[in-house]
Steps between C-alpha positions, in 0.01 A plus 500: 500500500598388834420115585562362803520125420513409871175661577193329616315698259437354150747641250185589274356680752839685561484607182169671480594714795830575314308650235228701785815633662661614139142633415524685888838607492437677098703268353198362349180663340185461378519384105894403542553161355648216691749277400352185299519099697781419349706820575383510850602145559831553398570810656366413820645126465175338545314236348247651247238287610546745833485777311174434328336400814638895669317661175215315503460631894614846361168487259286340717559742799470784173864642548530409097367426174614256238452638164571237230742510306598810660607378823447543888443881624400674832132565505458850368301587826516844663373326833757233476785692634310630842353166570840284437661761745208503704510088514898516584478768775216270688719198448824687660300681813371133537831337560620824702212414718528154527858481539410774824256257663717194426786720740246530727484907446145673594295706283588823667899452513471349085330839432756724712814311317361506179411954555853505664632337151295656286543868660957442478523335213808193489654641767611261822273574792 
């Protein structure tokens, strides 16, 4: 799990996107259990006050399901997998488009970049 202690954004909140990109990237799946507090917090080197809070989020927003005495486990959701990367891919085009205005870049040269990316790959244009 990547943190990035220097962020503005709240290490819990870090986490739970952690876990959506793991779940994104197939690293994750539905039913696979999650590390418990106490593991997480000392693998990630975190207080496990901050790691309660990040599962608590991770329920609440229905990413997972605490079973007791059984432990913490991605929601067994077919759905679960399109939405999160549905929810990330938003999030990212977002930021590509924000970051585009912030330069000052119009609508019409953001879309021609992006094709002119898309089309040749990570090649230098």
């Amino acid at each position: 799990m990547q943190l990035n202690f220097n962020s503005p954004k709240p290490i819990y909140l870090q986490m739970v996107d952690e876990v959506k990109k793991a779940l994104a990237r197939g690293e994750l799946s539905p039913g696979d259990k999650i590390p418990s507090h106490k593991e997480q917090a000392q693998m990630s080197q975190v207080n496990p006050n901050t790691v309660q809070r990040a599962y608590q989020e991770m329920e609440r927003e229905g990413l997972t399901e605490t079973l007791r005495g059984q432990g913490t486990f991605i929601r067994n959701d077919p759905a679960l997998l399109a939405r999160i990367r549905s929810e990330m891919a938003a999030q990212a085009v977002q930021h590509f488009i924000d970051e585009m205005r912030g330069l000052g870049i119009e609508p019409n040269e953001t879309e021609r970049l992006l094709r002119e990316r898309l089309y040749k790959g990570n090649e230098e244009v």
